[in-house]
Coordinates of C-alpha atoms and ligand atoms in Angstrom, one line a residue:
M1 CA -52.6 -4.6 -19.7
D2 CA -52.6 -2.9 -22.7
Q3 CA -49.9 -4.8 -25.5
H4 CA -52.1 -3.8 -28.0
N5 CA -51.8 -0.5 -30.6
K6 CA -54.9 1.1 -29.8
F7 CA -55.9 1.1 -33.8
S8 CA -55.0 -3.2 -33.7
I9 CA -58.1 -5.9 -34.0
G10 CA -57.0 -7.0 -30.8
Y11 CA -56.9 -3.7 -28.9
A12 CA -60.6 -4.3 -30.0
N13 CA -61.2 -7.8 -28.5
Q14 CA -59.0 -6.6 -25.1
L15 CA -61.9 -4.0 -24.5
D16 CA -64.4 -6.5 -25.0
R17 CA -62.6 -8.6 -22.7
E18 CA -62.5 -6.3 -20.2
D19 CA -66.2 -5.3 -20.7
P20 CA -68.1 -4.8 -17.3
L21 CA -71.4 -5.5 -19.5
K22 CA -70.1 -7.9 -21.9
G23 CA -72.3 -10.3 -20.2
F24 CA -75.9 -8.3 -21.5
R25 CA -74.9 -9.5 -25.0
D26 CA -76.5 -12.5 -24.6
R27 CA -79.7 -11.3 -23.4
F28 CA -81.0 -10.1 -26.9
M29 CA -81.1 -12.4 -30.1
I30 CA -78.6 -12.4 -32.4
T31 CA -80.0 -14.5 -35.0
D32 CA -76.9 -13.0 -37.4
P33 CA -73.9 -13.1 -35.6
S34 CA -72.3 -11.8 -38.7
L35 CA -74.4 -8.8 -38.4
I36 CA -73.3 -6.0 -37.2
Y37 CA -75.9 -3.7 -35.8
L38 CA -75.2 0.0 -35.1
D39 CA -79.0 0.8 -35.2
G40 CA -80.1 0.1 -31.6
N41 CA -80.9 4.7 -31.8
S42 CA -83.5 3.7 -34.2
L43 CA -84.8 -0.2 -33.0
G44 CA -83.3 -1.6 -30.3
R45 CA -82.9 -5.2 -30.4
L46 CA -85.4 -7.9 -29.6
P47 CA -84.7 -8.8 -25.5
R48 CA -84.8 -12.6 -25.6
V49 CA -87.1 -12.6 -22.9
T50 CA -89.5 -10.5 -24.7
A51 CA -90.3 -13.3 -27.2
S52 CA -91.5 -16.1 -24.5
R53 CA -92.8 -12.8 -22.8
L54 CA -95.7 -12.4 -25.8
K55 CA -96.1 -15.9 -26.2
S56 CA -97.7 -15.9 -22.6
V57 CA -99.4 -13.1 -22.9
I58 CA -101.3 -14.2 -25.6
A59 CA -101.6 -17.9 -24.9
D60 CA -102.4 -17.5 -20.9
E61 CA -103.1 -13.7 -20.7
W62 CA -105.4 -13.3 -23.6
G63 CA -105.9 -17.1 -24.8
D64 CA -106.6 -18.3 -21.7
R65 CA -107.7 -15.7 -19.3
L66 CA -109.9 -13.3 -21.6
I67 CA -111.3 -10.3 -19.8
R68 CA -110.4 -11.6 -16.4
S69 CA -106.9 -10.3 -17.1
W70 CA -108.0 -6.8 -16.8
N71 CA -108.3 -7.6 -13.3
E72 CA -105.1 -9.3 -13.2
G73 CA -103.0 -6.9 -14.3
W74 CA -103.9 -5.2 -17.5
Y75 CA -105.2 -2.1 -15.7
E76 CA -102.6 -1.6 -14.1
Q77 CA -100.0 -1.9 -16.2
S78 CA -99.6 2.0 -17.7
S79 CA -98.9 3.2 -14.3
R80 CA -96.9 -0.1 -13.0
L81 CA -94.3 0.5 -16.3
G82 CA -94.6 4.1 -15.7
K83 CA -93.2 3.3 -11.9
K84 CA -90.1 1.5 -13.9
I85 CA -89.3 4.0 -16.6
A86 CA -89.0 6.6 -13.3
Q87 CA -86.2 5.0 -11.5
I88 CA -84.8 5.1 -14.7
V89 CA -85.4 8.9 -15.4
G90 CA -84.9 10.2 -12.1
A91 CA -88.3 10.9 -11.3
H92 CA -90.7 9.8 -8.7
P93 CA -92.6 6.2 -9.1
D94 CA -96.0 8.5 -9.8
E95 CA -94.7 11.1 -12.2
V96 CA -94.3 8.8 -15.2
I97 CA -97.1 6.6 -17.4
V98 CA -96.5 4.9 -20.5
C99 CA -99.3 5.4 -23.7
D100 CA -99.3 6.4 -26.4
S101 CA -96.6 7.4 -28.7
T102 CA -93.9 10.2 -27.9
S103 CA -95.5 12.4 -30.6
I104 CA -98.9 12.1 -29.5
N105 CA -97.8 12.7 -25.7
L106 CA -95.5 15.6 -26.8
Y107 CA -99.3 17.2 -28.1
K108 CA -100.8 16.2 -24.6
L109 CA -98.2 18.4 -22.9
V110 CA -97.4 21.3 -25.4
F111 CA -101.3 21.7 -25.1
A112 CA -101.6 22.0 -21.6
A113 CA -98.2 23.7 -20.8
L114 CA -100.1 26.6 -23.3
K115 CA -103.0 26.9 -21.2
M116 CA -100.6 27.0 -18.0
R117 CA -98.9 29.9 -19.5
K118 CA -102.0 31.7 -21.1
N119 CA -100.6 35.7 -21.6
R120 CA -97.4 34.2 -23.3
T121 CA -97.2 33.9 -27.1
E122 CA -93.4 32.6 -27.9
I123 CA -92.7 28.8 -27.7
V124 CA -88.7 27.8 -28.5
S125 CA -87.4 25.1 -29.4
D126 CA -84.0 24.6 -32.0
D127 CA -83.3 24.0 -34.9
M128 CA -81.9 20.7 -34.8
N129 CA -85.5 19.2 -33.1
F130 CA -86.8 16.2 -34.4
P131 CA -89.5 17.2 -37.1
S132 CA -92.4 15.4 -35.6
D133 CA -92.0 17.6 -32.0
L134 CA -91.6 20.8 -34.6
Y135 CA -95.4 19.4 -36.4
V136 CA -96.8 19.3 -33.2
I137 CA -96.1 22.1 -32.3
Q138 CA -96.9 24.2 -35.3
G139 CA -100.3 22.4 -35.2
L140 CA -101.2 23.8 -31.9
I141 CA -100.1 27.0 -32.8
K142 CA -103.2 26.6 -35.6
Q143 CA -105.6 25.6 -33.4
F144 CA -104.6 27.8 -30.9
G145 CA -106.2 30.6 -33.2
N146 CA -102.5 31.7 -34.1
Q147 CA -101.5 33.5 -30.9
H148 CA -98.1 31.8 -30.7
I149 CA -95.0 31.8 -32.8
L150 CA -92.3 29.3 -32.6
R151 CA -88.9 30.4 -32.2
L152 CA -85.9 28.3 -32.9
M153 CA -82.7 28.7 -31.2
K154 CA -79.6 28.6 -33.9
S155 CA -77.2 26.1 -33.7
S156 CA -74.1 27.7 -35.3
D157 CA -72.4 24.6 -36.5
G158 CA -75.4 21.9 -37.1
V159 CA -73.8 20.1 -33.8
N160 CA -74.3 22.4 -30.6
V161 CA -76.4 25.5 -29.3
E162 CA -74.7 27.9 -27.5
M163 CA -75.9 28.9 -24.1
H164 CA -75.8 32.4 -25.5
E165 CA -78.3 31.6 -28.3
M166 CA -80.3 30.2 -25.4
L167 CA -80.0 33.2 -23.7
R168 CA -81.1 35.5 -26.7
I169 CA -84.2 33.7 -27.8
I170 CA -85.6 32.5 -24.3
G171 CA -87.2 35.6 -22.4
K172 CA -90.5 37.1 -20.7
K173 CA -92.4 36.0 -23.7
T174 CA -91.3 32.3 -23.9
A175 CA -94.5 30.2 -22.9
L176 CA -92.7 27.0 -23.4
V177 CA -89.2 25.4 -24.3
T178 CA -89.2 22.5 -25.7
L179 CA -86.6 20.2 -27.0
S180 CA -85.0 17.0 -27.6
H181 CA -82.4 16.6 -24.5
V182 CA -79.9 14.8 -26.8
A183 CA -80.6 15.9 -30.4
F184 CA -81.0 12.9 -32.9
K185 CA -78.4 13.9 -36.3
S186 CA -75.7 15.1 -33.8
A187 CA -76.2 13.2 -30.5
Y188 CA -75.4 17.1 -28.9
M189 CA -76.6 16.7 -25.4
Y190 CA -78.1 19.5 -23.6
D191 CA -77.3 20.3 -19.8
M192 CA -80.9 19.8 -19.0
K193 CA -80.1 21.4 -15.6
A194 CA -79.1 24.8 -17.0
V195 CA -81.6 25.5 -19.9
T196 CA -84.5 24.2 -17.3
D197 CA -83.4 26.9 -14.7
L198 CA -82.6 29.5 -17.8
A199 CA -86.5 28.4 -18.8
H200 CA -88.0 28.7 -15.0
M201 CA -85.9 32.3 -14.4
E202 CA -87.9 33.7 -17.1
G203 CA -91.2 32.0 -15.7
A204 CA -91.4 29.5 -18.6
L205 CA -92.5 26.0 -18.7
V206 CA -89.9 23.4 -20.1
I207 CA -90.9 19.9 -22.0
W208 CA -87.8 17.4 -22.3
D209 CA -88.0 15.1 -25.1
L210 CA -86.2 11.8 -23.8
S211 CA -86.5 9.6 -26.7
H212 CA -82.6 9.8 -28.0
S213 CA -81.3 9.7 -24.4
V214 CA -83.2 7.4 -22.1
G215 CA -81.7 4.5 -21.5
A216 CA -78.9 5.9 -22.8
V217 CA -77.7 8.7 -20.5
P218 CA -78.2 8.7 -16.6
I219 CA -81.8 11.3 -16.3
Y220 CA -82.1 12.9 -13.0
L221 CA -85.7 14.9 -13.7
R222 CA -86.6 15.7 -10.3
N223 CA -83.0 17.2 -9.6
A224 CA -83.1 19.1 -12.8
N225 CA -86.4 20.5 -11.3
V226 CA -88.0 19.6 -14.8
D227 CA -92.0 20.4 -15.3
L228 CA -92.9 17.5 -18.3
A229 CA -91.0 15.4 -19.9
V230 CA -91.8 12.6 -23.3
G231 CA -89.6 9.9 -24.4
C232 CA -89.8 6.7 -26.6
T233 CA -89.4 3.5 -25.3
Y234 CA -88.2 1.8 -29.0
K235 CA -84.7 2.8 -29.7
Y236 CA -82.5 2.3 -26.1
L237 CA -84.7 1.2 -24.1
N238 CA -85.4 -2.1 -26.6
A239 CA -89.1 -1.8 -26.3
G240 CA -89.9 -2.9 -30.1
P241 CA -92.0 -1.4 -33.1
G242 CA -94.3 1.2 -32.3
A243 CA -93.6 0.8 -28.7
P244 CA -96.1 2.8 -26.4
A245 CA -94.1 5.9 -25.2
F246 CA -94.6 7.9 -21.9
L247 CA -94.6 10.9 -20.5
F248 CA -93.7 12.6 -17.0
V249 CA -95.2 15.4 -15.1
R250 CA -93.9 17.1 -12.0
K251 CA -96.1 16.1 -9.3
D252 CA -96.8 19.6 -8.2
L253 CA -98.0 20.2 -11.4
Q254 CA -100.1 17.2 -11.6
E255 CA -103.6 18.8 -10.4
Q256 CA -103.8 22.1 -12.0
I257 CA -103.0 20.0 -15.4
E258 CA -105.2 19.3 -17.7
S259 CA -105.3 16.8 -21.0
P260 CA -106.5 17.8 -24.4
V261 CA -107.9 14.2 -25.0
R262 CA -110.5 13.0 -22.3
G263 CA -111.3 9.6 -22.8
W264 CA -112.5 6.9 -20.5
F265 CA -109.4 5.1 -19.3
G266 CA -108.8 8.9 -18.1
Q267 CA -111.8 9.0 -15.9
D268 CA -111.2 9.4 -12.6
D269 CA -113.8 6.1 -11.8
P270 CA -114.2 4.1 -15.5
F271 CA -116.6 1.3 -14.5
K272 CA -119.0 3.6 -13.5
F273 CA -119.9 4.6 -16.7
G274 CA -121.1 7.8 -15.6
M275 CA -122.1 9.8 -18.3
T276 CA -119.9 13.5 -17.1
Y277 CA -116.1 13.5 -17.3
K278 CA -114.1 14.1 -14.3
P279 CA -110.3 13.2 -14.4
A280 CA -108.5 11.0 -12.6
A281 CA -106.3 11.6 -10.0
G282 CA -102.2 11.7 -10.6
M283 CA -101.1 11.0 -13.9
K284 CA -103.8 8.8 -15.1
K285 CA -105.6 11.3 -16.7
F286 CA -103.1 11.2 -19.6
L287 CA -104.4 7.9 -20.9
A288 CA -107.6 8.3 -23.1
G289 CA -108.3 5.2 -24.4
S290 CA -107.6 1.3 -24.0
P291 CA -103.8 1.0 -23.9
P292 CA -102.2 -1.4 -26.9
L293 CA -101.5 -4.9 -24.0
L294 CA -99.6 -6.7 -26.5
S295 CA -96.9 -3.9 -27.6
Q296 CA -97.1 -2.8 -23.8
S297 CA -96.3 -6.3 -22.7
A298 CA -93.1 -6.2 -24.7
L299 CA -91.9 -2.9 -22.8
E300 CA -91.0 -4.6 -19.7
P301 CA -88.4 -6.9 -20.3
G302 CA -86.1 -4.2 -21.5
L303 CA -86.6 -2.2 -18.8
D304 CA -86.0 -5.0 -16.6
I305 CA -82.5 -5.3 -18.1
T306 CA -81.5 -1.8 -17.5
I307 CA -82.4 -1.4 -14.4
E308 CA -80.2 -4.2 -14.0
A309 CA -77.4 -3.2 -16.0
G310 CA -77.6 0.6 -14.4
M311 CA -77.4 3.5 -16.0
T312 CA -74.1 3.9 -14.7
A313 CA -72.4 1.2 -16.0
I314 CA -74.2 2.1 -19.2
R315 CA -73.6 5.4 -19.8
K316 CA -69.8 4.6 -18.7
K317 CA -69.6 1.8 -21.1
S318 CA -71.8 4.4 -23.9
T319 CA -68.9 7.4 -23.7
D320 CA -65.7 4.8 -23.8
Q321 CA -67.0 3.5 -26.8
T322 CA -68.0 6.5 -28.2
D323 CA -64.6 8.4 -27.5
Y324 CA -63.1 4.8 -28.9
L325 CA -65.6 5.0 -32.5
I326 CA -64.0 8.7 -32.6
M327 CA -60.6 8.0 -32.2
L328 CA -60.5 5.6 -34.8
A329 CA -62.3 7.8 -36.8
K330 CA -59.9 11.0 -36.6
E331 CA -57.5 8.3 -37.6
W332 CA -58.9 6.8 -40.5
L333 CA -61.7 8.4 -41.7
V334 CA -61.4 11.6 -41.7
P335 CA -58.2 11.8 -43.6
A336 CA -60.8 9.6 -46.1
G337 CA -63.1 12.5 -46.4
F338 CA -65.3 12.8 -43.8
R339 CA -66.1 15.1 -40.6
L340 CA -67.1 14.5 -37.7
G341 CA -70.6 15.5 -36.7
S342 CA -71.3 15.1 -33.0
P343 CA -69.4 16.8 -30.0
V344 CA -66.1 16.0 -29.1
E345 CA -66.3 16.0 -25.8
S346 CA -68.6 13.1 -24.6
Q347 CA -70.4 15.3 -21.9
K348 CA -72.0 16.7 -24.6
R349 CA -72.8 13.4 -26.8
G350 CA -75.5 11.1 -26.4
S351 CA -74.9 7.7 -27.7
H352 CA -74.1 7.9 -31.1
V353 CA -71.7 9.4 -33.6
T354 CA -72.7 11.4 -36.8
L355 CA -69.9 11.5 -39.3
K356 CA -70.4 13.6 -42.4
H357 CA -69.8 13.0 -46.1
A358 CA -70.8 14.3 -49.2
E359 CA -71.8 10.4 -50.7
A360 CA -72.9 9.4 -47.2
F361 CA -76.5 7.6 -48.7
R362 CA -74.2 5.9 -50.8
I363 CA -71.7 4.9 -48.4
C364 CA -74.8 3.6 -46.3
N365 CA -75.9 1.5 -49.1
A366 CA -72.6 0.6 -49.3
L367 CA -72.1 -1.1 -45.8
M368 CA -75.7 -2.7 -45.9
D369 CA -74.1 -4.8 -48.5
R370 CA -73.0 -8.2 -47.6
E371 CA -70.9 -8.8 -50.8
V372 CA -69.2 -5.4 -49.5
G373 CA -66.1 -6.1 -46.8
E374 CA -66.3 -8.6 -44.5
A375 CA -69.1 -7.9 -42.5
L376 CA -72.8 -6.4 -42.7
I377 CA -73.0 -3.2 -41.1
I378 CA -76.1 -1.5 -40.5
P379 CA -75.9 2.3 -39.3
D380 CA -78.6 4.5 -40.3
F381 CA -78.4 7.6 -42.5
R382 CA -80.1 10.9 -42.1
E383 CA -80.3 14.0 -44.7
P384 CA -78.6 15.1 -46.1
N385 CA -74.9 13.5 -45.3
N386 CA -75.1 12.3 -42.0
I387 CA -73.9 8.9 -41.0
R388 CA -74.9 8.0 -37.7
L389 CA -73.5 4.7 -35.9
G390 CA -75.8 4.2 -32.8
V391 CA -73.8 3.0 -29.6
A392 CA -76.1 0.2 -27.4
P393 CA -74.2 -0.4 -24.5
L394 CA -75.8 -3.3 -24.0
Y395 CA -75.0 -4.9 -26.7
T396 CA -72.5 -3.2 -28.9
T397 CA -69.0 -4.4 -29.2
Y398 CA -65.9 -2.9 -29.6
L399 CA -65.6 -5.2 -32.5
D400 CA -68.3 -4.2 -34.0
L401 CA -66.8 -0.5 -33.6
F402 CA -63.2 -0.9 -35.1
L403 CA -65.2 -3.5 -37.8
A404 CA -68.2 -0.6 -38.8
V405 CA -64.8 2.3 -39.0
K406 CA -62.5 -0.3 -41.2
Q407 CA -65.0 -0.9 -43.6
L408 CA -66.1 2.9 -43.6
K409 CA -62.4 3.5 -44.9
D410 CA -62.6 1.1 -47.5
I411 CA -65.2 1.6 -49.0
V412 CA -64.9 5.4 -49.5
E413 CA -60.7 4.6 -50.4
N414 CA -61.9 2.0 -53.1
G415 CA -64.4 4.2 -54.9
W416 CA -66.5 0.8 -53.7
F417 CA -69.9 3.5 -52.9
K418 CA -69.7 4.4 -56.7
R419 CA -71.8 1.3 -57.7
Y420 CA -75.1 2.4 -55.5
T421 CA -77.7 4.3 -56.7
K422 CA -79.0 7.6 -55.4
E423 CA -82.7 6.5 -54.8
K424 CA -83.8 6.4 -51.5
M425 CA -86.3 3.9 -50.0
S426 CA -89.3 5.1 -48.5
V427 CA -87.8 4.6 -44.7
T428 CA -84.1 5.2 -44.1
Ligands
PLP1 C1 -88.3 9.1 -32.0 C2 -87.7 10.3 -31.8 C3 -89.6 10.7 -31.6 C4 -90.4 9.2 -31.7 O1 -91.9 9.5 -31.7 P1 -92.9 9.1 -32.0 O2 -94.4 9.3 -32.3 O3 -92.8 8.2 -31.0 O4 -92.7 8.2 -33.1 C5 -90.1 11.5 -30.8 N1 -89.1 12.0 -30.7 C6 -88.0 12.2 -31.2 C7 -86.9 13.4 -30.5 C8 -87.6 11.1 -31.3 O5 -86.0 10.7 -31.6

């Protein structure tokens, strides 16, 4: 029973003791127990198993087995890992494949979608989307000879996009609607099924970018009748820096869809070395060249841990933790000049909480300074005034969140951020 005041450290500790997922934190390499890591939404932690798995891929599969390894699992690995991701995103096993980066996969699917909706001239996204996604679209518009325009749905408050705005922008000219399921700044989460239904009613195709939701939020691609999707694996799936991404194409679209990047790994029978390209059946046509086996091998342990914990339990802890964080922020940070930059309702929110403050950048620098306060805290900063606190339920504790909010309060109330420069490093 709750004997503690909800704003006490005792309560945070109690929530950790009662957490059904608490055992999973030990699956991750935690070299510095005093570090509070709240950036799992940018780069997930290293699963312990990944380190030994990579050692064995290098020593045994590469070092010892050499080229024989292609027939001992390497060749099928992109599809095999795709099957595991399919379990996490509510797809059929043969609807997902692992390859390339999210940006490249988005390029392939936007290209394919525009080809499938030849007589339509508009592409819809929103003004909260990840810039890389917009760059890909802008590039393709140019390559298609400037026949399309990009229309961005506007967020009224920088947090949500309202249904009336979607109804205003999506229409009979729309070839494609492409959005991030969870917005990278505000953590706003779209109702995937409602938006997909709306686009389909107007005859448009939909591509969801799952980068900020996969591994954090249950996703039901089949259930929402989604056409196409891409996603990233180095955030909540803990696959490591630059790990290969994935793409999804609904089964009934797979035959007609074309990849703009033809290569031998996407060929029907690459080892015949035929001189004319014939696309492989199913998702394999989206492969182009040899997969990066070492990075790809680092993906599997993160997927296994996620599947074992289960998306329902992960989501439950995630919303409990972001609700808890918001409760503390309202009590201690809003009075100190912060504003909540994420949806208040948990069903509209992904797994991070954004706090806005005019001095966000310098406050982040103070958080990351070991000399300040009791703990070293890693959040991330997003232009112009956002501090993102990422909750990765597999390893984030309630105590982490309690200490982070407390430290933010101290930094602002005591003006400690004033010691830091406004100059930025190349990666923030
Ligand atoms: C992280 C992220 C990406 C990453 O793209 P890469 O090409 O894999 O670096 C793309 N889109 C969104 C929405 C993201 O959050």
